[in-house]
Amino acid sequence: MDVVLRKKPPSEAEQYLLDIRRDRELSFFDLHSIEQVTLEDLELVFDVARRFREYKTYKFSFNKGFSQVNAFFEPSTRTQASFDLAAKQLSMDTTSVGASNSSFKKGESFIDTIQTLGAYNVRTIILRCTQAGGPEFAARHVQASVINAGDGWHEHPTQALLDAFTILDEFGGRDLRGRIVTIVGDIKHSRVFGSLVRILKKLQADIRVAAPETFLPDYVERFGIETFWSADEALDGADVVYALRVQEERGAQGDIPTLREYSKTFGISPKRLALAKPSAILMHPGPVMRDIDVHSVLVARHPQSRILRQVENGSATRKALLWLLSDRLDGMVKEYEPL
Ligand code: NCD
């Protein structure tokens, strides 16, 4: 593609990014599920993300002239901010629409809203919606590349990308063979789990899941992972402790006696974290419910906590994705079905 370069010769960082994108490409145009992502895709995204992380304050002019809509029909802090900043740091123009300030509220249908946004000739639509499968459906009806930023209780693929990037960075290597990842919490209502478990499977991690029985849907067994009703047992010898929020807005209170009781048995306290390996890292997608899913002292500055690192990696990973996808779409007409 014709990249808009500034007059001065490209810096070493820019040259690296241009070269890598010339030689390798993603296997997908739209990202709705981690199922679509190959191991080669993962390596490519992580190689580019690593480079973007080194130059985190640098504004690249690569994607000048391209636009992005952040369509967030459910609340978001991290995902929306990082996608918006990522686009801006690649010199894209962005705009955001949400449930409370869009015509959604006036009764416009999901697909009409999406097609309207697509008609602005945008390059990417970052979509968070209440409907499981919404991003896949939307992608079939617009020319833009649609990225799932969380669809109902289903998946959150870019969260899984940044999580896998964080774990691989910590332990080195290209996969997670021999690494025990223990996921604790509200599995049932979690789209983060839906993508995390798929990416961990691809990377061949040993996955354990610990939750009250009521938070463990039957389909978890189909992933062929070990399930525990005791957090303490599941944490024994773990390399990664991944805590999930109790999602009260999805009715989680109906599955546990009280939040206090939940936190006593499944909340990650320093004592419980000590059951994992001494080198274990603690992760959480955010937002953290302090002293419910994770004890306050473990949230931000604790040496084993990688929660803010995940946020930082989210920015680099999403920038990598936007950079690689914008090339993937260049010069081609995506086959889509106007309604
Ligand atoms: C998650 C989400 O919205 O699915 N947050 C995020 O994107 N980092 C998890 C949550 O809300 O608990």
Short mmCIF file of C-alpha atoms and ligand atoms in Angstrom, two decimals:
data_model
loop_
_atom_site.label_atom_id
_atom_site.label_comp_id
_atom_site.label_asym_id
_atom_site.label_seq_id
_atom_site.Cartn_x
_atom_site.Cartn_y
_atom_site.Cartn_z
CA MET A 1 0.00 0.00 0.00
CA ASP A 2 1.01 3.63 -0.30
CA VAL A 3 2.05 4.57 3.17
CA VAL A 4 2.09 8.27 3.96
CA LEU A 5 5.62 8.80 5.13
CA ARG A 6 6.95 12.05 6.38
CA LYS A 7 9.68 13.78 4.37
CA LYS A 8 12.56 12.58 6.49
CA PRO A 9 13.65 8.97 5.85
CA PRO A 10 11.81 6.43 7.96
CA SER A 11 13.32 5.82 11.33
CA GLU A 12 14.62 2.37 12.16
CA ALA A 13 11.36 1.63 13.99
CA GLU A 14 9.21 2.67 11.06
CA GLN A 15 11.33 0.69 8.63
CA TYR A 16 11.02 -2.43 10.80
CA LEU A 17 7.25 -2.06 10.90
CA LEU A 18 7.00 -1.48 7.16
CA ASP A 19 9.19 -4.47 6.43
CA ILE A 20 7.38 -6.84 8.73
CA ARG A 21 4.05 -5.89 7.19
CA ARG A 22 5.39 -6.35 3.69
CA ASP A 23 6.63 -9.87 4.47
CA ARG A 24 3.86 -11.25 6.66
CA GLU A 25 0.10 -10.80 6.87
CA LEU A 26 -2.76 -11.72 9.15
CA SER A 27 -5.06 -14.52 8.08
CA PHE A 28 -8.24 -12.53 8.93
CA PHE A 29 -9.89 -9.21 7.99
CA ASP A 30 -12.41 -9.08 10.81
CA LEU A 31 -11.81 -10.36 14.29
CA HIS A 32 -14.79 -11.84 16.07
CA SER A 33 -13.31 -14.90 17.77
CA ILE A 34 -9.96 -16.27 18.87
CA GLU A 35 -10.91 -19.37 16.86
CA GLN A 36 -9.92 -17.41 13.72
CA VAL A 37 -6.42 -16.63 14.94
CA THR A 38 -3.57 -18.94 13.92
CA LEU A 39 -0.28 -19.41 15.75
CA GLU A 40 1.41 -17.45 12.93
CA ASP A 41 -1.06 -14.61 13.48
CA LEU A 42 -0.20 -14.59 17.17
CA GLU A 43 3.52 -14.39 16.50
CA LEU A 44 3.03 -11.59 14.02
CA VAL A 45 0.82 -9.52 16.32
CA PHE A 46 3.23 -10.02 19.24
CA ASP A 47 6.34 -9.16 17.19
CA VAL A 48 4.73 -5.91 16.07
CA ALA A 49 3.27 -5.17 19.52
CA ARG A 50 6.70 -5.54 21.08
CA ARG A 51 8.02 -2.91 18.69
CA PHE A 52 5.11 -0.56 19.32
CA ARG A 53 5.65 -0.93 23.06
CA GLU A 54 9.23 0.27 22.67
CA TYR A 55 7.96 3.42 20.97
CA LYS A 56 4.93 4.03 23.07
CA THR A 57 5.08 7.82 22.94
CA TYR A 58 5.82 8.01 19.24
CA LYS A 59 3.10 9.08 16.83
CA PHE A 60 3.37 7.15 13.57
CA SER A 61 1.92 8.72 10.44
CA PHE A 62 1.22 5.35 8.81
CA ASN A 63 -2.57 5.31 8.90
CA LYS A 64 -3.18 8.96 8.11
CA GLY A 65 -6.39 9.37 6.17
CA PHE A 66 -8.03 6.29 7.67
CA SER A 67 -10.88 6.58 10.15
CA GLN A 68 -12.19 4.42 12.95
CA VAL A 69 -15.50 4.26 14.80
CA ASN A 70 -15.49 3.01 18.36
CA ALA A 71 -19.01 1.68 18.79
CA PHE A 72 -19.38 0.76 22.44
CA PHE A 73 -22.91 -0.22 23.41
CA GLU A 74 -21.78 -1.46 26.83
CA PRO A 75 -19.54 0.36 29.35
CA SER A 76 -15.77 0.27 28.86
CA THR A 77 -12.71 2.06 30.20
CA ARG A 78 -9.63 0.11 29.08
CA THR A 79 -10.77 -1.37 25.78
CA GLN A 80 -12.28 1.82 24.42
CA ALA A 81 -9.48 4.11 25.60
CA SER A 82 -6.74 1.85 24.26
CA PHE A 83 -8.39 1.32 20.86
CA ASP A 84 -8.99 5.04 20.53
CA LEU A 85 -5.44 5.96 21.54
CA ALA A 86 -3.98 3.21 19.38
CA ALA A 87 -5.76 4.59 16.31
CA LYS A 88 -4.71 8.15 17.13
CA GLN A 89 -1.10 7.11 17.64
CA LEU A 90 -1.23 5.75 14.08
CA SER A 91 -2.66 9.13 12.93
CA MET A 92 -6.18 7.82 12.30
CA ASP A 93 -9.28 9.94 12.88
CA THR A 94 -11.64 8.44 15.42
CA THR A 95 -15.13 8.98 16.69
CA SER A 96 -17.09 7.18 19.35
CA VAL A 97 -20.73 6.25 19.75
CA GLY A 98 -22.34 4.55 22.72
CA ALA A 99 -25.68 3.17 23.82
CA SER A 100 -26.77 6.27 25.68
CA ASN A 101 -25.89 8.84 23.01
CA SER A 102 -26.80 6.98 19.81
CA SER A 103 -30.01 6.40 17.87
CA PHE A 104 -30.04 2.93 19.42
CA LYS A 105 -31.97 4.62 22.17
CA LYS A 106 -34.58 5.80 19.70
CA GLY A 107 -35.20 2.24 18.57
CA GLU A 108 -32.87 1.99 15.56
CA SER A 109 -31.96 -1.63 14.83
CA PHE A 110 -28.46 -2.98 15.45
CA ILE A 111 -27.78 -3.59 11.77
CA ASP A 112 -29.07 -0.16 10.69
CA THR A 113 -26.76 1.47 13.22
CA ILE A 114 -23.80 -0.60 12.02
CA GLN A 115 -24.48 0.07 8.34
CA THR A 116 -24.81 3.76 9.04
CA LEU A 117 -21.40 3.79 10.73
CA GLY A 118 -19.94 1.72 7.89
CA ALA A 119 -21.24 4.23 5.34
CA TYR A 120 -18.75 6.83 6.59
CA ASN A 121 -16.05 4.95 4.74
CA VAL A 122 -14.29 4.01 7.94
CA ARG A 123 -11.44 1.55 7.97
CA THR A 124 -12.24 -0.10 11.28
CA ILE A 125 -15.27 -0.48 13.49
CA ILE A 126 -14.45 -1.49 17.03
CA LEU A 127 -17.63 -3.04 18.34
CA ARG A 128 -18.75 -3.84 21.87
CA CYS A 129 -22.33 -5.01 22.06
CA THR A 130 -24.72 -6.99 24.21
CA GLN A 131 -25.43 -9.51 21.43
CA ALA A 132 -23.24 -12.63 21.32
CA GLY A 133 -22.22 -12.98 17.68
CA GLY A 134 -22.99 -9.31 16.94
CA PRO A 135 -19.51 -8.48 15.55
CA GLU A 136 -19.51 -11.48 13.19
CA PHE A 137 -22.95 -10.51 11.93
CA ALA A 138 -21.95 -6.85 11.57
CA ALA A 139 -18.78 -7.76 9.66
CA ARG A 140 -20.86 -9.44 6.96
CA HIS A 141 -22.68 -6.20 6.26
CA VAL A 142 -20.01 -3.51 6.13
CA GLN A 143 -16.90 -2.86 4.12
CA ALA A 144 -14.91 -1.87 7.22
CA SER A 145 -12.93 -4.33 9.27
CA VAL A 146 -14.96 -5.15 12.39
CA ILE A 147 -13.13 -5.97 15.61
CA ASN A 148 -14.98 -7.58 18.48
CA ALA A 149 -14.36 -5.56 21.64
CA GLY A 150 -16.61 -7.84 23.70
CA ASP A 151 -19.91 -9.41 22.57
CA GLY A 152 -22.35 -10.23 25.33
CA TRP A 153 -21.24 -13.25 27.36
CA HIS A 154 -19.40 -14.72 24.38
CA GLU A 155 -15.86 -13.50 23.56
CA HIS A 156 -13.38 -10.67 23.96
CA PRO A 157 -10.58 -11.64 21.57
CA THR A 158 -8.31 -8.60 21.92
CA GLN A 159 -8.28 -9.07 25.70
CA ALA A 160 -7.02 -12.60 25.09
CA LEU A 161 -4.34 -11.31 22.72
CA LEU A 162 -2.99 -8.88 25.29
CA ASP A 163 -3.20 -11.51 28.02
CA ALA A 164 -1.29 -14.09 26.00
CA PHE A 165 1.26 -11.42 25.09
CA THR A 166 1.71 -10.60 28.79
CA ILE A 167 2.13 -14.26 29.79
CA LEU A 168 4.54 -15.13 26.97
CA ASP A 169 6.59 -12.06 27.75
CA GLU A 170 6.87 -13.13 31.33
CA PHE A 171 7.99 -16.69 30.74
CA GLY A 172 9.60 -16.45 27.31
CA GLY A 173 9.16 -19.01 24.57
CA ARG A 174 6.59 -19.35 21.82
CA ASP A 175 4.02 -21.43 23.65
CA LEU A 176 2.90 -22.22 27.20
CA ARG A 177 3.64 -25.93 27.32
CA GLY A 178 4.17 -26.99 30.93
CA ARG A 179 2.76 -23.74 32.36
CA ILE A 180 -0.21 -23.94 34.69
CA VAL A 181 -2.75 -21.15 34.30
CA THR A 182 -5.46 -21.10 36.97
CA ILE A 183 -8.55 -19.04 36.17
CA VAL A 184 -10.67 -18.17 39.21
CA GLY A 185 -14.05 -16.50 39.34
CA ASP A 186 -17.27 -15.84 37.51
CA ILE A 187 -16.70 -18.04 34.46
CA LYS A 188 -20.38 -18.23 33.59
CA HIS A 189 -20.86 -14.54 32.76
CA SER A 190 -17.38 -13.88 31.39
CA ARG A 191 -16.62 -13.21 27.74
CA VAL A 192 -13.01 -12.74 28.80
CA PHE A 193 -13.00 -16.43 29.74
CA GLY A 194 -14.47 -17.37 26.33
CA SER A 195 -11.46 -15.95 24.50
CA LEU A 196 -8.83 -16.63 27.15
CA VAL A 197 -9.50 -20.36 27.27
CA ARG A 198 -9.30 -20.57 23.46
CA ILE A 199 -5.97 -18.78 23.24
CA LEU A 200 -4.48 -20.76 26.14
CA LYS A 201 -5.52 -23.98 24.39
CA LYS A 202 -3.77 -22.84 21.21
CA LEU A 203 -0.64 -22.14 23.23
CA GLN A 204 -0.93 -25.53 24.96
CA ALA A 205 -1.07 -24.26 28.53
CA ASP A 206 -2.27 -26.50 31.37
CA ILE A 207 -5.55 -24.80 32.20
CA ARG A 208 -7.35 -25.05 35.52
CA VAL A 209 -10.60 -23.36 36.39
CA ALA A 210 -11.82 -22.74 39.93
CA ALA A 211 -15.27 -21.39 40.76
CA PRO A 212 -18.39 -22.13 42.75
CA GLU A 213 -20.34 -24.84 40.92
CA THR A 214 -22.98 -22.26 39.96
CA PHE A 215 -20.35 -20.25 38.07
CA LEU A 216 -19.21 -23.29 36.08
CA PRO A 217 -21.33 -23.88 32.98
CA ASP A 218 -21.33 -27.39 31.49
CA TYR A 219 -19.56 -26.31 28.30
CA VAL A 220 -16.36 -25.69 30.28
CA GLU A 221 -15.86 -29.47 30.37
CA ARG A 222 -15.91 -29.53 26.57
CA PHE A 223 -12.70 -27.51 26.52
CA GLY A 224 -11.11 -30.49 28.25
CA ILE A 225 -9.81 -28.50 31.18
CA GLU A 226 -9.57 -29.36 34.84
CA THR A 227 -12.30 -27.82 36.98
CA PHE A 228 -12.11 -27.27 40.74
CA TRP A 229 -14.64 -26.17 43.35
CA SER A 230 -11.78 -25.17 45.63
CA ALA A 231 -9.60 -22.21 44.69
CA ASP A 232 -6.86 -23.36 47.06
CA GLU A 233 -6.50 -26.72 45.31
CA ALA A 234 -6.52 -25.14 41.85
CA LEU A 235 -3.85 -22.61 42.79
CA ASP A 236 -1.32 -25.17 44.02
CA GLY A 237 1.79 -24.80 41.85
CA ALA A 238 0.23 -22.40 39.33
CA ASP A 239 2.40 -20.14 37.15
CA VAL A 240 -0.40 -17.70 36.37
CA VAL A 241 -3.34 -16.79 38.57
CA TYR A 242 -6.05 -15.13 36.49
CA ALA A 243 -8.94 -13.65 38.49
CA LEU A 244 -12.30 -12.71 36.97
CA ARG A 245 -14.81 -10.20 38.28
CA VAL A 246 -18.15 -11.28 39.73
CA GLN A 247 -20.46 -9.77 37.11
CA GLU A 248 -23.36 -8.52 39.15
CA GLU A 249 -24.82 -6.66 36.15
CA ARG A 250 -25.40 -10.10 34.57
CA GLY A 251 -27.17 -11.54 37.59
CA ALA A 252 -24.19 -13.17 39.33
CA GLN A 253 -25.67 -12.47 42.77
CA GLY A 254 -28.15 -15.27 42.06
CA ASP A 255 -25.27 -17.77 41.93
CA ILE A 256 -23.50 -17.02 45.22
CA PRO A 257 -24.67 -16.60 48.83
CA THR A 258 -23.03 -13.19 49.36
CA LEU A 259 -20.07 -11.30 47.90
CA ARG A 260 -18.34 -11.56 51.27
CA GLU A 261 -18.73 -15.33 51.30
CA TYR A 262 -17.46 -15.52 47.71
CA SER A 263 -14.42 -13.42 48.52
CA LYS A 264 -13.58 -15.64 51.53
CA THR A 265 -13.54 -18.78 49.39
CA PHE A 266 -12.48 -17.56 45.93
CA GLY A 267 -11.07 -14.04 46.32
CA ILE A 268 -7.31 -13.86 45.66
CA SER A 269 -5.66 -12.85 48.94
CA PRO A 270 -1.89 -12.76 49.58
CA LYS A 271 -2.27 -16.06 51.50
CA ARG A 272 -4.06 -17.70 48.60
CA LEU A 273 -1.61 -16.32 46.03
CA ALA A 274 1.21 -17.89 48.06
CA LEU A 275 -0.20 -21.33 47.16
CA ALA A 276 0.90 -20.72 43.57
CA LYS A 277 4.57 -20.84 42.58
CA PRO A 278 6.71 -18.07 44.13
CA SER A 279 7.35 -16.84 40.59
CA ALA A 280 3.62 -16.79 39.75
CA ILE A 281 2.03 -13.70 38.30
CA LEU A 282 -1.42 -12.35 39.09
CA MET A 283 -3.63 -11.12 36.26
CA HIS A 284 -7.11 -9.62 35.95
CA PRO A 285 -8.79 -8.04 32.91
CA GLY A 286 -10.20 -5.17 34.96
CA PRO A 287 -12.22 -3.58 36.30
CA VAL A 288 -11.16 -5.13 39.63
CA MET A 289 -13.62 -5.29 42.48
CA ARG A 290 -11.16 -4.65 45.27
CA ASP A 291 -11.41 -7.08 48.17
CA ILE A 292 -13.94 -9.22 46.30
CA ASP A 293 -12.08 -10.80 43.37
CA VAL A 294 -8.64 -9.60 44.45
CA HIS A 295 -7.34 -8.30 47.78
CA SER A 296 -6.50 -4.57 47.68
CA VAL A 297 -2.80 -5.03 48.40
CA LEU A 298 -2.41 -7.19 45.28
CA VAL A 299 -4.07 -4.87 42.79
CA ALA A 300 -1.59 -2.34 41.51
CA ARG A 301 1.91 -2.24 42.88
CA HIS A 302 2.40 -5.72 44.27
CA PRO A 303 5.50 -7.34 42.71
CA GLN A 304 3.47 -10.30 41.46
CA SER A 305 0.67 -8.21 39.97
CA ARG A 306 0.69 -7.72 36.20
CA ILE A 307 -2.67 -5.94 36.11
CA LEU A 308 -1.28 -2.59 34.96
CA ARG A 309 1.14 -4.34 32.65
CA GLN A 310 -1.88 -5.91 30.95
CA VAL A 311 -3.28 -2.43 30.39
CA GLU A 312 0.01 -1.24 28.92
CA ASN A 313 0.20 -4.30 26.69
CA GLY A 314 -3.39 -3.68 25.57
CA SER A 315 -2.32 -0.48 23.96
CA ALA A 316 0.62 -2.05 22.08
CA THR A 317 -1.38 -5.11 21.01
CA ARG A 318 -4.28 -3.08 19.66
CA LYS A 319 -1.94 -0.77 17.80
CA ALA A 320 -0.31 -3.83 16.23
CA LEU A 321 -3.71 -5.15 15.19
CA LEU A 322 -4.79 -1.87 13.60
CA TRP A 323 -1.49 -1.54 11.79
CA LEU A 324 -1.62 -5.07 10.40
CA LEU A 325 -5.33 -4.99 9.53
CA SER A 326 -5.16 -1.72 7.64
CA ASP A 327 -2.78 -3.35 5.20
CA ARG A 328 -4.87 -6.49 4.96
CA LEU A 329 -7.82 -4.44 3.73
CA ASP A 330 -5.86 -2.30 1.33
CA GLY A 331 -6.58 -2.59 -2.34
CA MET A 332 -9.25 -5.25 -1.87
CA VAL A 333 -12.96 -5.10 -1.74
CA LYS A 334 -14.25 -7.14 1.14
CA GLU A 335 -17.15 -9.31 0.12
CA TYR A 336 -20.03 -8.14 2.19
CA GLU A 337 -23.78 -8.41 1.95
CA PRO A 338 -25.57 -5.09 1.88
CA LEU A 339 -29.03 -5.72 3.35
C1 NCD B 1 -14.02 -7.05 30.73
C2 NCD B 1 -15.25 -6.97 29.87
O1 NCD B 1 -15.83 -5.93 29.67
O2 NCD B 1 -15.59 -8.03 29.37
N1 NCD B 1 -13.32 -5.87 30.86
C3 NCD B 1 -12.41 -5.49 29.90
O3 NCD B 1 -12.72 -5.33 28.76
N2 NCD B 1 -11.13 -5.34 30.30
C4 NCD B 1 -14.22 -7.77 31.99
C5 NCD B 1 -15.23 -7.30 32.99
O4 NCD B 1 -16.05 -6.43 32.71
O5 NCD B 1 -15.20 -7.85 34.10
#
